[in-house]
Short mmCIF file of C-alpha atoms in Angstrom, two decimals:
data_model
loop_
_atom_site.label_atom_id
_atom_site.label_comp_id
_atom_site.label_asym_id
_atom_site.label_seq_id
_atom_site.Cartn_x
_atom_site.Cartn_y
_atom_site.Cartn_z
CA UNK G 3 -20.12 4.19 25.25
CA UNK G 4 -17.24 5.68 23.15
CA UNK G 5 -17.20 5.20 19.50
CA UNK G 6 -14.58 2.51 19.82
CA UNK G 7 -16.64 0.75 22.41
CA UNK G 8 -19.61 1.03 20.06
CA UNK G 9 -17.39 -0.49 17.05
CA UNK G 10 -16.37 -3.19 19.01
CA UNK G 11 -19.96 -4.11 20.02
CA UNK G 12 -20.90 -4.21 16.29
CA UNK G 13 -17.88 -6.25 15.35
CA UNK G 14 -18.74 -8.77 18.02
CA UNK G 15 -22.47 -8.82 16.94
CA UNK G 16 -21.43 -9.02 13.35
CA UNK G 17 -19.05 -12.00 13.85
CA UNK G 18 -20.78 -13.75 16.65
CA UNK G 19 -21.34 -16.89 14.59
CA UNK G 20 -17.77 -17.04 13.32
CA UNK G 21 -14.85 -18.32 15.22
CA UNK G 22 -11.72 -16.26 15.35
CA UNK G 23 -8.82 -15.73 14.06
CA UNK G 24 -10.67 -13.94 11.31
CA UNK G 25 -10.33 -10.69 9.56
CA UNK G 26 -13.04 -7.97 8.72
CA UNK G 27 -13.29 -4.95 6.65
CA UNK G 28 -15.73 -2.20 7.90
CA UNK G 29 -17.15 -1.46 4.54
CA UNK G 30 -18.54 1.91 6.05
CA UNK G 31 -15.10 2.91 7.01
CA UNK G 32 -13.55 1.77 3.71
CA UNK G 33 -16.05 3.87 1.79
CA UNK G 34 -15.46 6.83 4.18
CA UNK G 35 -11.88 6.72 3.72
CA UNK G 36 -12.07 6.33 -0.15
CA UNK G 37 -14.16 9.42 -0.19
CA UNK G 38 -11.42 11.20 1.85
CA UNK G 39 -8.68 10.21 -0.70
CA UNK G 40 -10.75 11.75 -3.34
CA UNK G 41 -11.43 14.99 -1.78
CA UNK G 42 -7.84 15.38 -1.11
CA UNK G 43 -6.93 14.49 -4.57
CA UNK G 44 -8.82 17.30 -5.70
CA UNK G 45 -10.34 15.87 -9.25
CA UNK G 46 -6.97 14.10 -10.14
CA UNK G 47 -7.83 10.23 -10.63
CA UNK G 48 -6.51 7.81 -8.13
CA UNK G 49 -4.55 4.71 -9.27
CA UNK G 50 -5.26 2.04 -6.56
CA UNK G 51 -2.02 0.26 -5.22
CA UNK G 52 -3.03 -3.38 -5.14
CA UNK G 53 -0.51 -4.37 -2.45
CA UNK G 54 -2.27 -2.43 -0.11
CA UNK G 55 -5.83 -4.04 -0.81
CA UNK G 56 -4.99 -7.65 -1.98
CA UNK G 57 -8.55 -8.51 -2.60
CA UNK G 58 -10.24 -8.61 -5.91
CA UNK G 59 -13.58 -7.63 -4.54
CA UNK G 60 -12.38 -4.58 -2.58
CA UNK G 61 -10.21 -3.60 -5.82
CA UNK G 62 -13.43 -3.88 -7.78
CA UNK G 63 -15.59 -1.91 -5.10
CA UNK G 64 -13.21 1.05 -5.17
CA UNK G 65 -12.42 1.21 -8.90
CA UNK G 66 -16.21 1.30 -9.34
CA UNK G 67 -16.40 5.00 -7.85
CA UNK G 68 -15.85 7.93 -9.98
CA UNK G 69 -12.43 9.39 -9.52
CA UNK G 70 -10.48 6.22 -9.10
CA UNK G 71 -8.94 4.70 -12.32
CA UNK G 72 -6.53 1.81 -12.73
CA UNK G 73 -4.62 -0.31 -10.50
CA UNK G 74 -0.73 0.04 -9.44
CA UNK G 75 0.40 -3.64 -8.94
CA UNK G 76 3.42 -4.97 -7.21
CA UNK G 77 4.49 -8.19 -9.26
CA UNK G 78 4.41 -9.13 -13.10
CA UNK G 79 2.41 -12.31 -12.25
CA UNK G 80 -0.07 -10.41 -10.23
CA UNK G 81 -0.31 -7.76 -13.02
CA UNK G 82 -1.12 -10.69 -15.75
CA UNK G 83 -3.62 -12.34 -13.22
CA UNK G 84 -5.51 -8.90 -12.56
CA UNK G 85 -5.53 -8.28 -16.48
CA UNK G 86 -6.98 -11.66 -17.16
CA UNK G 87 -9.44 -10.92 -14.40
CA UNK G 88 -10.91 -8.08 -16.42
CA UNK G 89 -8.93 -5.27 -14.95
CA UNK G 90 -7.70 -3.21 -18.11
CA UNK G 91 -5.35 -0.66 -16.67
CA UNK G 92 -2.54 -2.27 -14.73
CA UNK G 93 0.82 -0.49 -13.96
CA UNK G 94 3.67 -2.51 -12.36
CA UNK G 95 5.19 -0.25 -9.81
CA UNK G 96 8.32 -2.45 -9.58
CA UNK G 97 10.90 -3.72 -11.96
CA UNK G 98 10.51 -7.36 -12.42
CA UNK G 99 12.97 -10.58 -13.39
CA UNK G 100 10.21 -12.80 -14.10
CA UNK G 101 11.05 -14.06 -17.51
CA UNK G 102 8.09 -16.54 -17.94
CA UNK G 103 5.64 -13.73 -17.15
CA UNK G 104 7.40 -11.38 -19.63
CA UNK G 105 7.11 -14.08 -22.20
CA UNK G 106 3.25 -14.24 -21.73
CA UNK G 107 2.98 -10.68 -21.74
CA UNK G 108 4.60 -10.04 -24.93
CA UNK G 109 2.98 -12.96 -26.69
CA UNK G 110 -0.64 -11.69 -26.03
CA UNK G 111 -1.86 -8.37 -27.18
CA UNK G 112 -4.62 -8.17 -24.53
CA UNK G 113 -2.20 -8.24 -21.89
CA UNK G 114 0.28 -6.05 -23.71
CA UNK G 115 -2.45 -3.33 -23.88
CA UNK G 116 -3.69 -3.59 -20.23
CA UNK G 117 -0.26 -3.74 -18.42
CA UNK G 118 2.76 -1.17 -18.17
CA UNK G 119 5.91 -2.30 -16.80
CA UNK G 120 8.32 -0.38 -14.70
CA UNK G 121 12.09 0.08 -15.59
CA UNK G 122 15.06 2.31 -14.47
CA UNK G 123 17.85 0.50 -16.29
CA UNK G 124 18.53 -0.59 -20.07
CA UNK G 125 19.48 -3.93 -18.62
CA UNK G 126 15.96 -4.50 -17.71
CA UNK G 127 15.06 -3.82 -21.36
CA UNK G 128 17.55 -6.60 -22.44
CA UNK G 129 16.12 -8.88 -20.04
CA UNK G 130 12.68 -8.39 -21.43
CA UNK G 131 13.91 -9.20 -24.96
CA UNK G 132 15.69 -12.32 -23.91
CA UNK G 133 12.50 -13.37 -22.22
CA UNK G 134 10.27 -12.84 -25.21
CA UNK G 135 10.24 -16.44 -26.76
CA UNK G 136 8.97 -15.09 -29.92
CA UNK G 137 6.44 -12.63 -28.48
CA UNK G 138 6.20 -9.63 -30.52
CA UNK G 139 4.00 -7.32 -28.77
CA UNK G 140 5.11 -3.82 -27.90
CA UNK G 141 5.76 -3.43 -24.24
CA UNK G 142 4.45 -0.27 -22.58
CA UNK G 143 7.10 1.05 -20.32
CA UNK G 144 6.84 3.55 -17.34
CA UNK G 145 10.13 5.07 -15.97
CA UNK G 146 10.71 5.79 -12.27
CA UNK G 147 11.95 8.79 -10.96
CA UNK G 148 14.11 8.60 -7.71
CA UNK G 149 12.40 10.97 -5.30
CA UNK G 150 15.03 11.14 -2.61
CA UNK G 151 16.08 14.50 -0.98
CA UNK G 152 19.80 15.00 -1.51
CA UNK G 153 21.60 17.87 0.66
CA UNK G 154 25.08 18.79 1.06
CA UNK G 155 26.16 17.85 -2.41
CA UNK G 156 24.58 14.26 -2.08
CA UNK G 157 26.46 13.67 1.22
CA UNK G 158 23.14 13.54 2.79
CA UNK G 159 20.21 11.37 1.36
CA UNK G 160 16.56 11.11 2.80
CA UNK G 161 14.29 8.74 1.01
CA UNK G 162 13.73 5.15 -0.07
CA UNK G 163 16.66 3.46 -2.41
CA UNK G 164 14.80 3.06 -5.45
CA UNK G 165 15.53 4.31 -8.95
CA UNK G 166 19.02 5.43 -9.96
CA UNK G 167 17.32 8.13 -12.13
CA UNK G 168 17.50 11.23 -10.37
CA UNK G 169 17.99 14.05 -12.81
CA UNK G 170 15.94 15.40 -15.86
CA UNK G 171 18.98 14.35 -18.04
CA UNK G 172 19.00 10.84 -16.54
CA UNK G 173 15.52 10.35 -17.31
CA UNK G 174 15.62 11.77 -20.71
CA UNK G 175 18.49 9.53 -21.55
CA UNK G 176 17.00 6.52 -20.62
CA UNK G 177 13.80 7.44 -22.69
CA UNK G 178 16.07 7.87 -25.53
CA UNK G 179 17.25 4.29 -25.09
CA UNK G 180 13.79 3.02 -25.06
CA UNK G 181 12.68 4.85 -28.03
CA UNK G 182 15.65 3.39 -29.88
CA UNK G 183 14.86 -0.01 -28.96
CA UNK G 184 12.04 -1.77 -31.15
CA UNK G 185 9.32 -3.15 -29.22
CA UNK G 186 8.96 -0.68 -26.38
CA UNK G 187 7.27 2.48 -25.82
CA UNK G 188 7.58 4.92 -22.91
CA UNK G 189 3.99 5.79 -21.66
CA UNK G 190 4.41 7.09 -18.12
CA UNK G 191 6.68 8.13 -15.35
CA UNK G 192 6.26 7.43 -11.61
CA UNK G 193 7.64 9.10 -8.59
CA UNK G 194 6.69 7.81 -5.14
CA UNK G 195 7.84 10.06 -2.48
CA UNK G 196 7.83 7.52 0.36
CA UNK G 197 9.83 9.73 2.90
CA UNK G 198 6.72 12.16 2.50
CA UNK G 199 3.75 9.88 2.09
CA UNK G 200 5.12 7.12 4.14
CA UNK G 201 6.46 8.67 7.26
CA UNK G 202 4.48 9.91 10.14
CA UNK G 203 4.81 13.38 11.25
CA UNK G 204 3.26 13.42 14.56
CA UNK G 205 4.76 10.39 16.59
CA UNK G 206 3.40 10.42 20.13
CA UNK G 207 5.95 11.11 22.74
CA UNK G 208 8.38 12.45 20.13
CA UNK G 209 7.81 15.95 19.76
CA UNK G 210 11.33 17.11 18.45
CA UNK G 211 11.50 14.21 15.99
CA UNK G 212 8.18 14.79 14.71
CA UNK G 213 9.08 18.67 14.15
CA UNK G 214 12.19 17.36 12.35
CA UNK G 215 10.26 15.14 10.21
CA UNK G 216 7.71 17.93 9.24
CA UNK G 217 10.76 20.28 8.45
CA UNK G 218 12.14 17.58 6.35
CA UNK G 219 8.93 16.70 4.33
CA UNK G 220 8.24 20.47 3.61
CA UNK G 221 11.86 20.98 2.10
CA UNK G 222 11.49 17.51 0.13
CA UNK G 223 7.98 18.27 -1.31
CA UNK G 224 9.45 21.79 -2.37
CA UNK G 225 12.61 20.30 -4.01
CA UNK G 226 10.51 17.40 -5.66
CA UNK G 227 7.93 19.54 -7.19
CA UNK G 228 10.56 21.67 -8.88
CA UNK G 229 12.65 18.68 -10.16
CA UNK G 230 9.66 16.58 -11.18
CA UNK G 231 8.30 19.42 -13.24
CA UNK G 232 11.77 19.82 -14.85
CA UNK G 233 11.82 15.79 -15.26
CA UNK G 234 8.39 15.95 -16.94
CA UNK G 235 9.38 18.50 -19.50
CA UNK G 236 12.45 16.68 -20.51
CA UNK G 237 10.86 13.57 -20.82
CA UNK G 238 7.89 14.96 -23.03
CA UNK G 239 10.58 16.18 -25.42
CA UNK G 240 11.69 12.73 -26.04
CA UNK G 241 8.31 10.91 -25.53
CA UNK G 242 5.75 13.22 -26.67
CA UNK G 243 2.92 10.48 -26.27
CA UNK G 244 3.60 10.40 -22.71
CA UNK G 245 -0.04 9.25 -21.16
CA UNK G 246 0.44 9.72 -17.42
CA UNK G 247 2.69 11.15 -14.50
CA UNK G 248 2.00 9.21 -11.32
CA UNK G 249 3.07 10.37 -7.90
CA UNK G 250 1.97 10.59 -4.50
CA UNK G 251 1.07 7.81 -1.53
CA UNK G 252 -1.54 8.18 0.88
CA UNK G 253 -0.02 10.47 3.21
CA UNK G 254 0.74 13.25 0.42
CA UNK G 255 -2.15 13.01 -1.74
CA UNK G 256 -3.14 16.56 -1.26
CA UNK G 257 0.35 17.95 -1.81
CA UNK G 258 1.14 15.88 -5.03
CA UNK G 259 -2.05 16.51 -6.52
CA UNK G 260 -1.25 20.26 -6.44
CA UNK G 261 1.59 19.82 -8.83
CA UNK G 262 0.50 20.83 -12.35
CA UNK G 263 2.72 18.22 -14.04
CA UNK G 264 1.13 15.36 -12.23
CA UNK G 265 -1.74 13.61 -13.89
CA UNK G 266 -2.73 10.72 -11.40
CA UNK G 267 -2.16 9.93 -7.64
CA UNK G 268 -0.92 6.46 -6.34
CA UNK G 269 -2.65 5.36 -3.15
CA UNK G 270 -4.18 2.29 -1.41
CA UNK G 271 -3.05 2.17 2.21
CA UNK G 272 -5.65 4.98 2.99
CA UNK G 273 -8.69 2.79 2.27
CA UNK G 274 -7.69 0.34 5.15
CA UNK G 275 -6.02 3.06 7.62
CA UNK G 276 -3.44 0.86 9.40
CA UNK G 277 -1.87 1.66 12.61
CA UNK G 278 0.98 3.47 10.90
CA UNK G 279 -1.29 6.30 9.57
CA UNK G 280 -2.06 7.14 13.30
CA UNK G 281 1.11 9.53 13.23
CA UNK G 282 0.06 11.82 10.47
CA UNK G 283 -1.11 15.43 10.57
CA UNK G 284 -1.98 15.45 6.92
CA UNK G 285 -5.26 13.61 7.29
CA UNK G 286 -7.26 11.43 9.59
CA UNK G 287 -8.93 8.19 8.40
CA UNK G 288 -11.37 5.40 9.94
CA UNK G 289 -9.56 2.09 10.81
CA UNK G 290 -11.20 -0.25 8.21
CA UNK G 291 -9.33 -3.59 8.46
CA UNK G 292 -8.97 -5.30 11.66
CA UNK G 293 -8.29 -9.07 12.59
CA UNK G 294 -9.76 -10.71 15.76
CA UNK G 295 -7.83 -13.56 17.95
CA UNK G 296 -9.64 -15.60 20.44
CA UNK G 297 -9.10 -15.62 24.19
CA UNK G 298 -7.78 -19.05 25.06
CA UNK G 299 -6.29 -18.40 28.61
CA UNK G 300 -6.71 -16.40 31.66
CA UNK G 301 -3.27 -16.85 33.45
CA UNK G 302 -4.17 -14.40 36.34
CA UNK G 303 -5.50 -10.91 37.18
CA UNK G 304 -5.16 -8.35 34.56
CA UNK G 305 -4.00 -10.95 32.06
CA UNK G 306 -5.57 -12.78 28.81
CA UNK G 307 -3.87 -14.79 26.45
CA UNK G 308 -5.22 -14.88 22.70
CA UNK G 309 -4.28 -17.62 20.12
CA UNK G 310 -1.64 -16.26 17.72
CA UNK G 311 -1.14 -12.66 16.69
CA UNK G 312 2.58 -12.42 15.68
CA UNK G 313 2.12 -10.65 12.51
CA UNK G 314 4.75 -8.22 11.92
CA UNK G 315 4.89 -5.67 8.91
CA UNK G 316 7.77 -5.18 6.68
CA UNK G 317 10.46 -2.79 7.17
CA UNK G 318 13.12 -2.10 9.67
CA UNK G 319 12.29 -4.17 12.67
CA UNK G 320 10.67 -2.19 15.64
CA UNK G 321 7.71 -1.87 17.89
CA UNK G 322 6.04 0.33 15.10
CA UNK G 323 5.90 -2.55 12.92
CA UNK G 324 3.81 -4.89 15.25
CA UNK G 325 0.06 -4.94 15.05
CA UNK G 326 -1.47 -3.22 18.10
CA UNK G 327 -4.42 -4.40 20.55
CA UNK G 328 -7.11 -2.16 19.65
CA UNK G 329 -10.59 -3.45 21.06
CA UNK G 330 -11.42 -3.45 23.71
CA UNK G 331 -9.50 -0.39 24.70
CA UNK G 332 -6.78 -0.58 27.23
CA UNK G 333 -4.93 -3.91 26.48
CA UNK G 334 -0.96 -4.01 25.95
CA UNK G 335 1.31 -6.39 25.11
CA UNK G 336 3.72 -8.01 27.85
CA UNK G 337 6.90 -6.36 27.13
CA UNK G 338 8.93 -9.66 27.81
CA UNK G 339 7.06 -11.54 25.13
CA UNK G 340 5.12 -9.21 22.54
CA UNK G 341 2.99 -10.79 19.86
CA UNK G 342 3.67 -14.36 19.78
CA UNK G 343 3.69 -17.16 16.69
CA UNK G 344 1.03 -19.41 18.62
CA UNK G 345 0.02 -17.18 21.68
CA UNK G 346 0.06 -13.70 22.83
CA UNK G 347 -0.38 -12.70 26.60
CA UNK G 348 -2.15 -9.22 26.79
CA UNK G 349 -2.15 -7.04 29.99
CA UNK G 350 -4.75 -4.38 31.46
CA UNK G 351 -7.55 -4.03 33.40
CA UNK G 352 -10.00 -4.58 30.38
CA UNK G 353 -8.73 -8.29 30.43
CA UNK G 354 -10.78 -9.23 33.57
CA UNK G 355 -13.79 -8.71 31.84
CA UNK G 356 -12.96 -10.92 28.94
CA UNK G 357 -14.08 -14.80 28.81
CA UNK G 358 -12.69 -17.58 27.09
CA UNK G 359 -13.57 -17.57 23.48
CA UNK G 360 -14.09 -13.86 23.54
CA UNK G 361 -12.50 -11.77 20.44
CA UNK G 362 -9.99 -9.19 20.94
CA UNK G 363 -9.70 -7.03 18.11
CA UNK G 364 -6.19 -5.68 16.32
CA UNK G 365 -4.94 -3.24 13.82
CA UNK G 366 -2.11 -4.55 11.51
CA UNK G 367 0.70 -1.90 11.17
CA UNK G 368 0.67 -1.71 7.59
CA UNK G 369 -2.20 -2.37 5.06
CA UNK G 370 -2.18 -5.26 2.61
CA UNK G 371 0.05 -7.50 4.23
CA UNK G 372 -2.65 -8.63 6.71
CA UNK G 373 -4.09 -10.32 3.70
CA UNK G 374 -1.25 -12.43 3.66
CA UNK G 375 -2.38 -14.26 7.03
CA UNK G 376 -6.24 -14.71 6.07
CA UNK G 377 -7.91 -16.51 3.28
CA UNK G 378 -11.07 -14.50 3.70
CA UNK G 379 -12.14 -10.93 4.56
CA UNK G 380 -15.60 -10.61 6.36
CA UNK G 381 -17.10 -7.43 5.00
CA UNK G 382 -19.14 -5.63 7.83
CA UNK G 383 -21.82 -3.32 7.17
CA UNK G 384 -23.61 -1.94 10.12
CA UNK G 385 -23.54 -4.94 12.69
CA UNK G 386 -23.96 -7.81 10.07
CA UNK G 387 -21.52 -9.69 7.81
CA UNK G 388 -22.79 -8.40 4.23
CA UNK G 389 -20.47 -10.78 2.51
CA UNK G 390 -17.29 -12.84 2.72
CA UNK G 391 -14.86 -12.55 0.03
CA UNK G 392 -11.50 -14.17 -0.69
CA UNK G 393 -7.92 -12.36 -0.41
CA UNK G 394 -5.17 -12.99 -2.87
CA UNK G 395 -4.27 -16.00 -0.61
CA UNK G 396 -7.78 -17.33 -0.54
CA UNK G 397 -7.74 -17.32 -4.27
CA UNK G 398 -4.49 -19.41 -4.18
CA UNK G 399 -2.14 -16.58 -4.73
CA UNK G 400 1.08 -15.49 -2.83
CA UNK G 401 2.59 -13.45 -5.34
CA UNK G 402 5.72 -12.22 -3.12
#
């Protein structure tokens, strides 16, 4: 029996009393992935990206480990909810325009001490001040650095379109604006190198493209390491009380951790290891988060139909954004239909061994987005369900 077949047998036994659709997290794999992230971080603390987990119980589990510290959240409303839930170090990774939440933040000293907000433009400061509604608490501010690689005098740009702050001077200038504005304090800087951490460099069947990605990433890492160090020096001259320099992502943990100026790493997807991480040479993880759909039809030889399954991930639409049939091995989509809203036909010889009601296990393309489809995660340990915990959705929250 292959390792994957053994996993399928375990998952089927553990969830035999449960009807699909359902989602699980394999705790042994989750914990092993956490240990691998710590190993690659080389002693630098890892701030957990909540958007990649979206389950309070699992956030608590990983943060209970030495080496993990703090949360990187994705909306301001989520940040306040987490702070009220007892998480005392929450970095909002994206600028917000949530005026009501800013009013809450600036009126509550405990929230203001626990939550750090992201800015990259003076207009965001004005929006926060206009939203204060009498709140006088000092707002902890993190600046975001644009990590994109610019070549040929800027005519070629590689990387996500995020912050407009690219140079040390631009970062320092905004830090001075913050310092001159009452009610704000710069405490950190973040730089997410998505074109390094979030792009696979070993895509099956595309050797030339993979080689080009590796070359780009090597160039980008060198350029960013130099520039980030210069940015941090310029920023500390304006904000000597700087508390943290955050960088990284699951795919680049060991490279970012090697930079002296970086004080912490941001990562989260590597805990679940979704299918997009199958295309990396920098690390190998264990798939921990899966979902199961039930077989509801047997249309013919070599074909079964499962209920639902059309759960695409965010990003540019394409086959790499689709979940993949994972267990049993050897199933594939019908290219004329793909994964459907209500039903999904699957082709392959393993279909002939599946009965009505059997489970087919899938891996989502990205990490936490799976939790937007399910209210619960069944936590599997060995061949039993050790606990069933709510996702954000199960707690009544869909923050974005």
